[in-house]
Coordinates of C-alpha atoms in Angstrom, one line a residue:
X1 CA 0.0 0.0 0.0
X2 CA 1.6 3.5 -0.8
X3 CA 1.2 6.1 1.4
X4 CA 0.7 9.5 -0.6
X5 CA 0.6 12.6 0.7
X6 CA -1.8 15.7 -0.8
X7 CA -0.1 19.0 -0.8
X8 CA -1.8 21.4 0.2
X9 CA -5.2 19.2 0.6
X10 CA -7.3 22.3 1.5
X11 CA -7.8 23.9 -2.3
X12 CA -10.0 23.1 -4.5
X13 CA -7.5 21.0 -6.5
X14 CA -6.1 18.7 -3.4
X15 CA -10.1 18.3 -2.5
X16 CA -10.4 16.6 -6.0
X17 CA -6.9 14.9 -5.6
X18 CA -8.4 13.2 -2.3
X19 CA -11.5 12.5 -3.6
X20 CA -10.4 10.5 -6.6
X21 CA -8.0 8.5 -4.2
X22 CA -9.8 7.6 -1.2
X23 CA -11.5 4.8 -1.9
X24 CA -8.6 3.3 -3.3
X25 CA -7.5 0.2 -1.5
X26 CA -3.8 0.6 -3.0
X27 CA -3.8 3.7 -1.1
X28 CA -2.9 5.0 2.3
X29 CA -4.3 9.0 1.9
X30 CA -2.8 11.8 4.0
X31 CA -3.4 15.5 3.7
X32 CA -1.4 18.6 4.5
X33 CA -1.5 21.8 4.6
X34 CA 0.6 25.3 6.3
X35 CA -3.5 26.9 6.3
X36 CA -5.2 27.5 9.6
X37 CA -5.8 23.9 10.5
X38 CA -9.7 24.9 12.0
X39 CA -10.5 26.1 8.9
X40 CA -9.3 23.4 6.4
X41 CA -12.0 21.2 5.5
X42 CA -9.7 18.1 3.9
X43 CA -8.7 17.6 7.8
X44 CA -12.5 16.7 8.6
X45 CA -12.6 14.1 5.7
X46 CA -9.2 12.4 6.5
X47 CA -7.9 10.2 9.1
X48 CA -4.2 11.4 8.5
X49 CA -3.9 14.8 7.9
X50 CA -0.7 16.7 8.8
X51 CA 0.4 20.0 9.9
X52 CA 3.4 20.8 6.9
X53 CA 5.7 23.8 6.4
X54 CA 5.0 26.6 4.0
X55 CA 6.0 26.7 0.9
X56 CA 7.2 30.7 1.0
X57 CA 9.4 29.8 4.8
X58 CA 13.2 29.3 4.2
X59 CA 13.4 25.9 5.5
X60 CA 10.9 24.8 3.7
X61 CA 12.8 21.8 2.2
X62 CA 14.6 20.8 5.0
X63 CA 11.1 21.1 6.7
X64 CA 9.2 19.3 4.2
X65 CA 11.5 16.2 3.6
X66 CA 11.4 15.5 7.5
X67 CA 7.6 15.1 7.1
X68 CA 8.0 13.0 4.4
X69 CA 10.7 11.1 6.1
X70 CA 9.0 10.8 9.5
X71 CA 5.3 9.3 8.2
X72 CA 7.4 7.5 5.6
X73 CA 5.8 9.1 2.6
X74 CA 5.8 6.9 -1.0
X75 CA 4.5 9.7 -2.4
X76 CA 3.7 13.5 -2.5
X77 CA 1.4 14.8 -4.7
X78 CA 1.0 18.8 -5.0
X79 CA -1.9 21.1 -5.7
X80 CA -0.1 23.7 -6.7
X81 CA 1.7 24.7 -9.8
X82 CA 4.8 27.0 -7.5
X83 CA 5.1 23.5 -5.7
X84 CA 4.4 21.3 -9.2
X85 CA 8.0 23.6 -10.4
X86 CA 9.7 23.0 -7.2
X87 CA 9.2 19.2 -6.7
X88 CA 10.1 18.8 -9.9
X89 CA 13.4 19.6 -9.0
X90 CA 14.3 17.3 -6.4
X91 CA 15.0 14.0 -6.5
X92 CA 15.0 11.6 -3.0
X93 CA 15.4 7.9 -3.6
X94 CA 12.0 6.2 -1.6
X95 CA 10.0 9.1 -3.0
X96 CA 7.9 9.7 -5.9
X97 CA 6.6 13.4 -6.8
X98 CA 3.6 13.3 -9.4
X99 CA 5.0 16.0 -11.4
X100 CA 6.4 16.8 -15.2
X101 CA 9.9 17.7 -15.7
X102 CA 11.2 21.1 -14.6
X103 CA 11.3 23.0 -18.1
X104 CA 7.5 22.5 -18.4
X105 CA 6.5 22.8 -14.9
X106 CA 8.7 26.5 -15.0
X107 CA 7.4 27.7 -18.8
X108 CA 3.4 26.9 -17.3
X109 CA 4.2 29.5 -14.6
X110 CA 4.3 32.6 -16.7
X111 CA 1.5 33.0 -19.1
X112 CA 3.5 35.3 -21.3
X113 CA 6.2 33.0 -21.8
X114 CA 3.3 30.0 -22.8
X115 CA 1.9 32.0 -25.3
X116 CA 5.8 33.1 -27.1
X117 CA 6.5 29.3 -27.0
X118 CA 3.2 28.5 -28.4
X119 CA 2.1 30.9 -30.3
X120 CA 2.7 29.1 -34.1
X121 CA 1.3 26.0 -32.4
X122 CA -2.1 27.1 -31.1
X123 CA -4.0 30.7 -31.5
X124 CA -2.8 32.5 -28.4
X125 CA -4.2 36.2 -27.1
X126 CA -2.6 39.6 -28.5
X127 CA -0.3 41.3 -26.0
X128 CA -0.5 44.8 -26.2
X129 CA 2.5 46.7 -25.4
X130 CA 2.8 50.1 -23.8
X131 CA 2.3 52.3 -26.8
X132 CA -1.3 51.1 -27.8
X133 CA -4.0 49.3 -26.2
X134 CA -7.4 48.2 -28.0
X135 CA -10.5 49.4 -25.5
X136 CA -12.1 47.1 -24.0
X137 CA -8.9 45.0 -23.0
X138 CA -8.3 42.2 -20.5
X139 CA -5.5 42.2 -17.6
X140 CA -4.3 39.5 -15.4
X141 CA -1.4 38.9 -13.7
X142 CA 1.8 36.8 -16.0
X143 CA 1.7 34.3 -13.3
X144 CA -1.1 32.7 -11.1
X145 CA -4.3 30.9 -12.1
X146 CA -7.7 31.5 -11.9
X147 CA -9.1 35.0 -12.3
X148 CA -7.7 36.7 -8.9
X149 CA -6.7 40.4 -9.7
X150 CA -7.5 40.4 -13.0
X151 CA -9.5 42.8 -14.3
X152 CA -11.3 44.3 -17.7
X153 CA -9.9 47.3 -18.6
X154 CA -11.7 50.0 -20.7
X155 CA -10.1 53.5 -20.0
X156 CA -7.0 54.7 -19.6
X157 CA -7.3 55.5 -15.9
X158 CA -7.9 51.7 -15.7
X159 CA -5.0 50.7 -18.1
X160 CA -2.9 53.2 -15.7
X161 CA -3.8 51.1 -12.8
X162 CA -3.4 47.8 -14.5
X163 CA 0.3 48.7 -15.8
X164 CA 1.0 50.1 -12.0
X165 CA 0.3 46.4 -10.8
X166 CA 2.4 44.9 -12.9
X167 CA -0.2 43.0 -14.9
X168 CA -0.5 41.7 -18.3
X169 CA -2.4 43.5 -21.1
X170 CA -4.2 41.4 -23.2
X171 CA -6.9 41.4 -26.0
X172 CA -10.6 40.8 -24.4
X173 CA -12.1 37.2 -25.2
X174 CA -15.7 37.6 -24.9
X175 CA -17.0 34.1 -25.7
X176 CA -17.6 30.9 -23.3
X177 CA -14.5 29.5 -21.7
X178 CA -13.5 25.8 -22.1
X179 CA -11.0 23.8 -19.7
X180 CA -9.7 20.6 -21.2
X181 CA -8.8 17.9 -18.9
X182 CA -5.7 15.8 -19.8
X183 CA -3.3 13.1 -18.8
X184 CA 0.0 12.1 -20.2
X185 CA 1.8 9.1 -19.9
X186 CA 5.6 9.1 -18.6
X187 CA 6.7 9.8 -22.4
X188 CA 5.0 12.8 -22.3
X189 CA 2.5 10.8 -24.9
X190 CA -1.1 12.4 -24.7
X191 CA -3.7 9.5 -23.0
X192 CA -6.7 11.2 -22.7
X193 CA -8.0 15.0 -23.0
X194 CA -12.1 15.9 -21.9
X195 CA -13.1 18.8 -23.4
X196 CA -15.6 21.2 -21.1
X197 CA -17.4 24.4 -20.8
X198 CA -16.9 26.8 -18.3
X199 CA -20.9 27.5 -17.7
X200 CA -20.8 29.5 -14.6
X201 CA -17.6 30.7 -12.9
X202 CA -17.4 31.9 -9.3
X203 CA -14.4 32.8 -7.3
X204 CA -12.1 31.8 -10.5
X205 CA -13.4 28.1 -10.5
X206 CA -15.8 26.5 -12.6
X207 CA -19.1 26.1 -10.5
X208 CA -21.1 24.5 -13.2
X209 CA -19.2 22.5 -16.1
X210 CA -19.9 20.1 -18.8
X211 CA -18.3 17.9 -21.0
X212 CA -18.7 19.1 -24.6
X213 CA -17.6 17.8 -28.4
X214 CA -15.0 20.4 -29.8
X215 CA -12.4 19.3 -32.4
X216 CA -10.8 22.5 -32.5
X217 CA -9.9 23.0 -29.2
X218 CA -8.8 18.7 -28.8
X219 CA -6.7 19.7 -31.8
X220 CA -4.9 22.1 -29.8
X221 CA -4.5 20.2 -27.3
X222 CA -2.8 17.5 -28.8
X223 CA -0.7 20.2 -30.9
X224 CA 0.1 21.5 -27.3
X225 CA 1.5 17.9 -26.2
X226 CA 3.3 17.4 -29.5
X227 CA 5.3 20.7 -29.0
X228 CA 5.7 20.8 -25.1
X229 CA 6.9 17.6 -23.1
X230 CA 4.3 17.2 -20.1
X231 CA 4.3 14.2 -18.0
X232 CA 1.1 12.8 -15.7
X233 CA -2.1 15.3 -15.4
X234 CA -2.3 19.1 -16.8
X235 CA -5.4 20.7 -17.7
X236 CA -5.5 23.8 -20.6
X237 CA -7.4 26.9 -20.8
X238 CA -9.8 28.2 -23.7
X239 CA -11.8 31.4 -24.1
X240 CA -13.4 32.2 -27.7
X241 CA -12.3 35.3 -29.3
X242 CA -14.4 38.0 -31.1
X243 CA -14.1 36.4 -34.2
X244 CA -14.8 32.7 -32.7
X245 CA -11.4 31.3 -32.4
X246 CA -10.6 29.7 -29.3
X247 CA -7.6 31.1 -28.0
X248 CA -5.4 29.3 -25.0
X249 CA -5.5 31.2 -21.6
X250 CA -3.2 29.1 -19.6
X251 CA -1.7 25.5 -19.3
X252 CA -1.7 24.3 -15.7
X253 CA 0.9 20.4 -14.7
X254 CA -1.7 19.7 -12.2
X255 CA -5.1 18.4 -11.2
X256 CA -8.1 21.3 -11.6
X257 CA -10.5 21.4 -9.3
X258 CA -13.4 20.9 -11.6
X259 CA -11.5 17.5 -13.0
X260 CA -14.1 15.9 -10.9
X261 CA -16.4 16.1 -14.2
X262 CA -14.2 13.7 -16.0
X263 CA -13.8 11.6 -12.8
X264 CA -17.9 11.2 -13.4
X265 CA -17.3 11.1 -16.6
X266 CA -15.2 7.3 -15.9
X267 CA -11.7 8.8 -16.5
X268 CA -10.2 9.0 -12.8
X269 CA -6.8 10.7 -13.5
X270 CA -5.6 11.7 -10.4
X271 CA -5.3 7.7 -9.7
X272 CA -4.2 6.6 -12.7
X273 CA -1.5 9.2 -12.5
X274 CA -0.7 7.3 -9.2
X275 CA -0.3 3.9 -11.0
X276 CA 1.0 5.8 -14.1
X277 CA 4.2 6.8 -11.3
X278 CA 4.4 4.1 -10.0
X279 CA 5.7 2.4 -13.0
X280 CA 2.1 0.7 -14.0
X281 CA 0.7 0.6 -17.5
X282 CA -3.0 2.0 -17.2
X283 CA -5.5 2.0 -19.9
X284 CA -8.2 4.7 -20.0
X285 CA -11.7 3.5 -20.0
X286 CA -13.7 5.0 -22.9
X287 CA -15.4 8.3 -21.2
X288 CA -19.3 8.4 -20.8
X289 CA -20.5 11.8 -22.0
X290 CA -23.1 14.1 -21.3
X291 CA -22.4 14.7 -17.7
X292 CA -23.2 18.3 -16.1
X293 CA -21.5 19.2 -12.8
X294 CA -22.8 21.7 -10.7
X295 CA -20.4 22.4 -7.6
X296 CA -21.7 24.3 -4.2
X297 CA -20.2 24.6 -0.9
X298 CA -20.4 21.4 1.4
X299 CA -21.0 21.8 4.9
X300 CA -18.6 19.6 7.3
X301 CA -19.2 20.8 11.4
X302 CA -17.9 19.6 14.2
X303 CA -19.6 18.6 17.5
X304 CA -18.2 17.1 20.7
X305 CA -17.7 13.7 20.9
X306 CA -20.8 11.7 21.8
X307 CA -21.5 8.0 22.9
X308 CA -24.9 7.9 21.9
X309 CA -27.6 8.0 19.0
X310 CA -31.5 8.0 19.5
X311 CA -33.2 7.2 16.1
X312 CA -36.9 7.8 15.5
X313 CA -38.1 5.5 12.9
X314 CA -40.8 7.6 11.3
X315 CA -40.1 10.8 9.4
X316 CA -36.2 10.0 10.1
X317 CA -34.5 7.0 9.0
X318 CA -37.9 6.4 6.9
X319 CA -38.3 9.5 4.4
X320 CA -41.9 10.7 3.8
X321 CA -42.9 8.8 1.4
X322 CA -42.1 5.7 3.5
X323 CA -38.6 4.6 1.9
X324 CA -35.3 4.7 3.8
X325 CA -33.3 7.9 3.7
X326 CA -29.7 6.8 2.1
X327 CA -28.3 9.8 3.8
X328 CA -29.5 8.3 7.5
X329 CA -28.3 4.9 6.4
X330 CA -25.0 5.7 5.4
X331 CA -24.6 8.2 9.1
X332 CA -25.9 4.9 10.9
X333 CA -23.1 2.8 9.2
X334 CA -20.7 5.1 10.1
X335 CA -21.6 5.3 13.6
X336 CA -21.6 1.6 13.5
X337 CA -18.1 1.9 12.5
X338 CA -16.8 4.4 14.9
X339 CA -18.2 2.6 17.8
X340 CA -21.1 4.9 18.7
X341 CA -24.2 3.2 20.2
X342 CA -27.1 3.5 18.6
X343 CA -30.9 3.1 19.8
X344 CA -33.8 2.6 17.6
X345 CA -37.4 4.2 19.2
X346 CA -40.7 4.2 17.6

């Protein structure tokens, strides 16, 4: 059984990462994370869940590697793409870090320098320069994901702002956005891609997604493989321009947080890019299609311990319309399984 570590486990991404492996009986699943430990929900759903440095502290790699050497770690699998570029630099010999080389996990970090590598590969956006700027315009910042601090810019007050935060300047993609969900084997040979729309964004994530037929933007993806080695899971971004080409946002060497579509979709590849690591050959299961995800908070509270349950039959373990509630059943079993007594009145 390996023992792999999910770093940081309280993002959206390392959610998804423990999700797709925690039922796996190959698997022994720890989280981590440097967040406030009350407020990181991954240490509510997992037995093993460890306190780890931060990234951004000076020992962090000292700091880290003890972790991994005290719980005897197999291995680590980050959530993030700073942490994706910096495992992919070290090399200890019982560990395994699912990550692509270093050249691809450092180019992915700047969106500026994606788009000059790519750029007579796949249709990228227009950079505008300091001396002219095309109203309205997009800004974001060269590195990061998601939508933090970017912004639309359609004056030049807000252009002035924009260019005294450092951001980048781009042409404004008004059409739907598209994230395509990919795995590569350790040959950087493309597996599997899942092309989905973007249907409503929140807080930078997708919040509702689907899985959708697009050869042009599969094209690009494989075009993107082709020209760029990328080992184990990435994920690329779309967004159609005014003249409906879809141009590439971003490429991400990690798990997205919305990946759990394709995970419903049959294609697990946060496991398989545990076997895939692990030196096993995995073969992708034909994908079912037309799946809609829509995402929403999930509550997870804690109360003190307790020793004891009173069930009411009627109206609780029985729904309304007399059948049992699978919710109640599955909280019975598990108090079954933590030892809680339970007592059944009616």
């Amino acid at each position: 059984m390996w023992r792999v570590l999910v770093f940081p486990s309280c993002n959206e991404p390392g959610l998804e990462i423990i999700t797709s492996l925690a039922k796996s009986n190959k698997i022994a699943l720890f989280g981590g994370s440097s967040y406030n430990l009350d407020y990181d929900p991954s240490r509510l759903i997992l037995k093993n869940h460890l306190l780890c440095p931060d990234y951004y502290d000076r020992h962090f790699k000292r700091d880290f590697q003890k972790v991994i050497d005290d719980y005897q770690i197999d291995i680590v699998f980050p959530s993030m793409d700073v942490l994706v570029a910096e495992f992919s630099r070290w090399r200890l010999p019982n560990t395994t870090f699912i990550v692509t080389n270093t050249e691809a996990a450092t180019l992915f970090l700047s969106k500026s320098k994606t788009y000059e590598r790519l750029k007579n590969v796949v249709p990228v956006p227009r950079l505008y320069d300091a001396d002219h700027v095309e109203f309205p315009a997009y800004a974001k910042p060269d590195c990061g994901s998601g939508s933090r601090e970017a912004m639309m810019i359609n004056t030049d007050e807000e252009l002035h702002l924009a260019r005294k935060r450092g951001l980048l300047i781009s042409e404004f993609l008004p059409g739907d956005e598209f994230t395509v969900d990919c795995l590569n084997d350790l040959n950087g040979r493309l597996l599997f891609s899942n092309v989905r729309v973007r249907g409503h964004i929140g807080r930078g994530i997708a919040l509702g997604t689907r899985d959708v037929f697009y050869p042009e933007i599969s094209d690009n993806v494989r075009r993107i493989a082709q020209e760029v080695r990328i080992e184990g899971p990435w994920f690329a971004q779309f967004k159609i321009s005014r003249d409906g080409q879809p141009k590439l946002m971003e490429v991400n060497a990690r798990v997205a947080g919305s990946m759990s579509l394709t995970r419903l979709c049959g294609v697990n590849i946060p496991l398989m890019s545990v076997f895939l690591f692990k030196g096993y050959e995995v073969r992708v299961p034909q994908a079912r299609t037309g799946v809609l995800l829509n995402r929403c908070l999930r509550n997870l509270g804690e109360v003190n311990d307790f020793k004891w349950v009173i069930w009411d039959w009627d109206d609780t373990i029985l729904r309304k319309d007399g059948k049992p509630d699978p919710d109640v059943i599955a909280c019975l079993y598990d108090y079954n399984n933590r030892g809680i007594k339970q007592i059944l009145i009616s």
